[in-house]
Short mmCIF file of C-alpha atoms in Angstrom, two decimals:
data_model
loop_
_atom_site.label_atom_id
_atom_site.label_comp_id
_atom_site.label_asym_id
_atom_site.label_seq_id
_atom_site.Cartn_x
_atom_site.Cartn_y
_atom_site.Cartn_z
CA UNK P 1 -40.68 42.35 -27.67
CA UNK P 2 -43.09 45.14 -27.04
CA UNK P 3 -44.00 46.04 -23.22
CA UNK P 4 -47.69 44.35 -23.54
CA UNK P 5 -45.97 40.85 -24.03
CA UNK P 6 -43.63 41.32 -21.29
CA UNK P 7 -46.51 42.58 -19.11
CA UNK P 8 -48.52 39.20 -19.93
CA UNK P 9 -45.59 36.91 -19.90
CA UNK P 10 -45.36 38.21 -15.74
CA UNK P 11 -49.19 37.90 -15.54
CA UNK P 12 -49.37 34.43 -16.39
CA UNK P 13 -46.24 33.60 -14.86
CA UNK P 14 -47.79 35.32 -11.48
CA UNK P 15 -51.10 33.25 -12.31
CA UNK P 16 -49.39 30.08 -12.50
CA UNK P 17 -47.64 30.04 -9.28
CA UNK P 18 -50.43 31.79 -7.05
CA UNK P 19 -53.43 30.49 -8.80
CA UNK P 20 -54.34 27.96 -6.02
CA UNK P 21 -53.58 30.81 -3.62
CA UNK P 22 -56.19 33.22 -5.72
CA UNK P 23 -58.45 30.48 -6.09
CA UNK P 24 -58.62 28.91 -2.00
CA UNK P 25 -59.01 33.01 -1.22
CA UNK P 26 -61.73 33.93 -3.45
CA UNK P 27 -63.63 30.69 -2.22
CA UNK P 28 -62.82 32.04 1.63
CA UNK P 29 -64.43 35.67 0.23
CA UNK P 30 -67.42 33.79 -0.80
CA UNK P 31 -67.81 31.30 1.75
CA UNK P 32 -67.27 33.74 4.34
CA UNK P 33 -69.90 36.00 3.52
CA UNK P 34 -71.48 37.47 6.59
CA UNK P 35 -74.47 35.38 6.63
CA UNK P 36 -74.91 36.01 9.76
CA UNK P 37 -76.07 39.35 8.63
CA UNK P 38 -78.49 37.55 6.41
CA UNK P 39 -80.22 35.31 8.91
CA UNK P 40 -81.45 37.33 11.56
CA UNK P 41 -82.69 39.79 9.34
CA UNK P 42 -85.52 36.83 7.73
CA UNK P 43 -86.69 36.45 11.74
CA UNK P 44 -89.24 38.49 13.16
CA UNK P 45 -88.08 40.98 16.08
CA UNK P 46 -89.00 39.54 19.60
CA UNK P 47 -90.49 41.59 22.53
CA UNK P 48 -88.04 41.09 25.56
CA UNK P 49 -89.86 42.06 29.15
CA UNK P 50 -88.94 45.71 29.99
CA UNK P 51 -87.45 44.49 33.03
CA UNK P 52 -84.78 42.77 30.99
CA UNK P 53 -84.39 45.82 29.17
CA UNK P 54 -84.07 47.87 31.82
CA UNK P 55 -80.94 46.01 33.05
CA UNK P 56 -79.43 45.90 30.07
CA UNK P 57 -79.62 49.84 29.80
CA UNK P 58 -78.35 50.28 33.61
CA UNK P 59 -75.62 47.70 32.72
CA UNK P 60 -74.50 49.18 29.53
CA UNK P 61 -74.51 52.24 31.38
CA UNK P 62 -71.90 51.11 33.88
CA UNK P 63 -69.49 50.87 30.84
CA UNK P 64 -69.76 54.68 30.25
CA UNK P 65 -68.21 55.62 33.68
CA UNK P 66 -64.91 54.30 32.20
CA UNK P 67 -65.79 55.64 28.39
CA UNK P 68 -65.50 51.49 27.59
CA UNK P 69 -67.92 50.77 24.47
CA UNK P 70 -71.86 51.07 26.35
CA UNK P 71 -72.81 47.37 26.14
CA UNK P 72 -74.55 45.02 28.90
CA UNK P 73 -75.74 41.10 28.63
CA UNK P 74 -77.40 39.26 30.98
CA UNK P 75 -77.84 35.25 31.13
CA UNK P 76 -80.76 33.75 32.32
CA UNK P 77 -82.07 30.16 32.63
CA UNK P 78 -85.91 29.87 33.07
CA UNK P 79 -86.13 33.30 33.33
CA UNK P 80 -83.95 33.30 36.74
CA UNK P 81 -80.94 35.44 35.82
CA UNK P 82 -77.36 33.24 36.11
CA UNK P 83 -75.37 36.18 35.67
CA UNK P 84 -75.15 39.76 34.11
CA UNK P 85 -72.07 41.62 32.34
CA UNK P 86 -71.25 45.19 30.89
CA UNK P 87 -67.79 46.37 28.92
CA UNK P 88 -65.21 46.96 30.99
CA UNK P 89 -61.97 46.63 28.71
CA UNK P 90 -60.57 50.44 29.10
CA UNK P 91 -61.55 50.30 33.01
CA UNK P 92 -59.51 47.18 33.82
CA UNK P 93 -56.91 46.84 30.85
CA UNK P 94 -58.43 43.50 30.02
CA UNK P 95 -58.86 42.47 26.28
CA UNK P 96 -61.54 40.08 27.16
CA UNK P 97 -63.91 42.27 28.98
CA UNK P 98 -66.90 41.89 26.76
CA UNK P 99 -70.04 42.31 28.56
CA UNK P 100 -71.50 38.96 27.46
CA UNK P 101 -67.96 37.27 28.02
CA UNK P 102 -68.52 38.60 31.58
CA UNK P 103 -72.22 37.39 31.83
CA UNK P 104 -70.73 34.38 30.83
CA UNK P 105 -68.39 33.96 33.57
CA UNK P 106 -69.99 35.13 36.29
CA UNK P 107 -72.52 32.14 35.48
CA UNK P 108 -69.88 30.17 35.55
CA UNK P 109 -69.06 31.41 38.80
CA UNK P 110 -72.43 31.25 40.35
CA UNK P 111 -73.08 27.52 39.08
CA UNK P 112 -69.74 26.06 38.13
CA UNK P 113 -68.50 24.76 35.02
CA UNK P 114 -70.14 20.75 35.66
CA UNK P 115 -73.75 22.33 36.79
CA UNK P 116 -73.34 24.77 33.54
CA UNK P 117 -72.61 22.23 31.27
CA UNK P 118 -75.63 19.92 32.23
CA UNK P 119 -78.35 22.87 31.59
CA UNK P 120 -80.85 22.71 29.30
CA UNK P 121 -79.56 24.99 26.27
CA UNK P 122 -83.27 25.45 24.88
CA UNK P 123 -83.67 27.39 28.32
CA UNK P 124 -80.79 29.06 28.00
CA UNK P 125 -80.25 32.97 27.06
CA UNK P 126 -78.31 35.48 26.61
CA UNK P 127 -79.81 39.20 26.06
CA UNK P 128 -77.32 42.08 25.10
CA UNK P 129 -77.44 45.77 24.03
CA UNK P 130 -75.19 45.16 21.07
CA UNK P 131 -74.80 42.29 18.01
CA UNK P 132 -71.75 40.26 19.96
CA UNK P 133 -68.92 40.44 18.42
CA UNK P 134 -66.31 37.75 17.02
CA UNK P 135 -64.54 37.10 20.31
CA UNK P 136 -67.91 37.12 21.65
CA UNK P 137 -69.39 34.99 18.90
CA UNK P 138 -66.64 32.41 19.78
CA UNK P 139 -67.40 32.68 23.55
CA UNK P 140 -70.95 31.53 23.10
CA UNK P 141 -70.07 28.96 20.53
CA UNK P 142 -67.77 27.09 22.90
CA UNK P 143 -70.28 27.54 25.88
CA UNK P 144 -72.96 26.17 23.42
CA UNK P 145 -75.37 29.19 24.02
CA UNK P 146 -77.72 29.22 21.24
CA UNK P 147 -80.37 31.62 22.28
CA UNK P 148 -79.13 34.84 21.68
CA UNK P 149 -81.00 38.26 21.45
CA UNK P 150 -79.90 41.69 21.10
CA UNK P 151 -81.39 45.32 20.68
CA UNK P 152 -79.07 46.75 18.27
CA UNK P 153 -77.22 44.80 15.20
CA UNK P 154 -74.14 45.51 13.71
CA UNK P 155 -73.77 47.01 10.59
CA UNK P 156 -73.27 44.65 6.88
CA UNK P 157 -69.81 47.00 6.92
CA UNK P 158 -68.98 45.84 10.43
CA UNK P 159 -69.29 41.95 9.48
CA UNK P 160 -67.48 42.41 5.97
CA UNK P 161 -64.48 44.04 7.81
CA UNK P 162 -64.74 41.09 10.15
CA UNK P 163 -64.86 38.83 7.41
CA UNK P 164 -61.40 40.35 5.83
CA UNK P 165 -59.73 39.60 8.75
CA UNK P 166 -60.53 36.46 9.16
CA UNK P 167 -59.39 35.99 5.60
CA UNK P 168 -55.86 37.45 6.72
CA UNK P 169 -55.69 35.44 9.94
CA UNK P 170 -56.02 31.90 7.58
CA UNK P 171 -53.90 32.89 5.06
CA UNK P 172 -50.94 34.29 7.29
CA UNK P 173 -51.33 31.03 10.26
CA UNK P 174 -48.87 28.26 10.10
CA UNK P 175 -48.08 25.43 12.17
CA UNK P 176 -44.44 25.47 14.38
CA UNK P 177 -43.01 22.35 15.10
CA UNK P 178 -43.51 20.85 18.44
CA UNK P 179 -46.72 18.88 18.21
CA UNK P 180 -45.74 15.98 19.93
CA UNK P 181 -44.81 18.52 23.22
CA UNK P 182 -48.55 19.91 23.25
CA UNK P 183 -50.03 16.27 22.71
CA UNK P 184 -47.29 15.05 25.76
CA UNK P 185 -49.57 17.98 27.68
CA UNK P 186 -52.93 17.27 26.77
CA UNK P 187 -52.26 13.78 27.93
CA UNK P 188 -51.32 14.64 31.62
CA UNK P 189 -54.73 16.81 31.70
CA UNK P 190 -57.35 14.00 33.21
CA UNK P 191 -60.21 15.49 30.94
CA UNK P 192 -58.65 15.06 27.61
CA UNK P 193 -60.11 12.69 24.80
CA UNK P 194 -58.12 12.04 21.74
#
């Protein structure tokens, strides 16, 4: 048997045992194409009031004092500012210290969770100097903030890299035993709904 046939047998064996994983990964890669990058490129750039732009730049400037990435964010409702934030990851050694999350936190503290959740989402806006990262996008989705406007977009390369990490995460995550223990905790929570 020559080396070609040996390699062919090894390759066929590999494909047979890993076929489903390969197909799933290829599907995920295509499905997770950075569509976020495409959608806003199709829309017209919006004008933002000078006062908002000026305040965003001032907030981003505060980040520079601690050498954090200079990003500022503002949440408004009916043209009233509910919360502001700037990056303070390095300053305060907090992983979640992004401008958008800090602005959401300030708005939640100002209004309380119940009142914040009752706001008309068509009048609730987040303005930021830089397109939100995956973590901040997750928070925006969690708190149903759908009107997001940013000054500078992230590159297609950035989004490809993020999607690749999503694939790594999806491939490597696994459930551990104890689901019933978590359920017993959730059932003790007064707001838990199945």
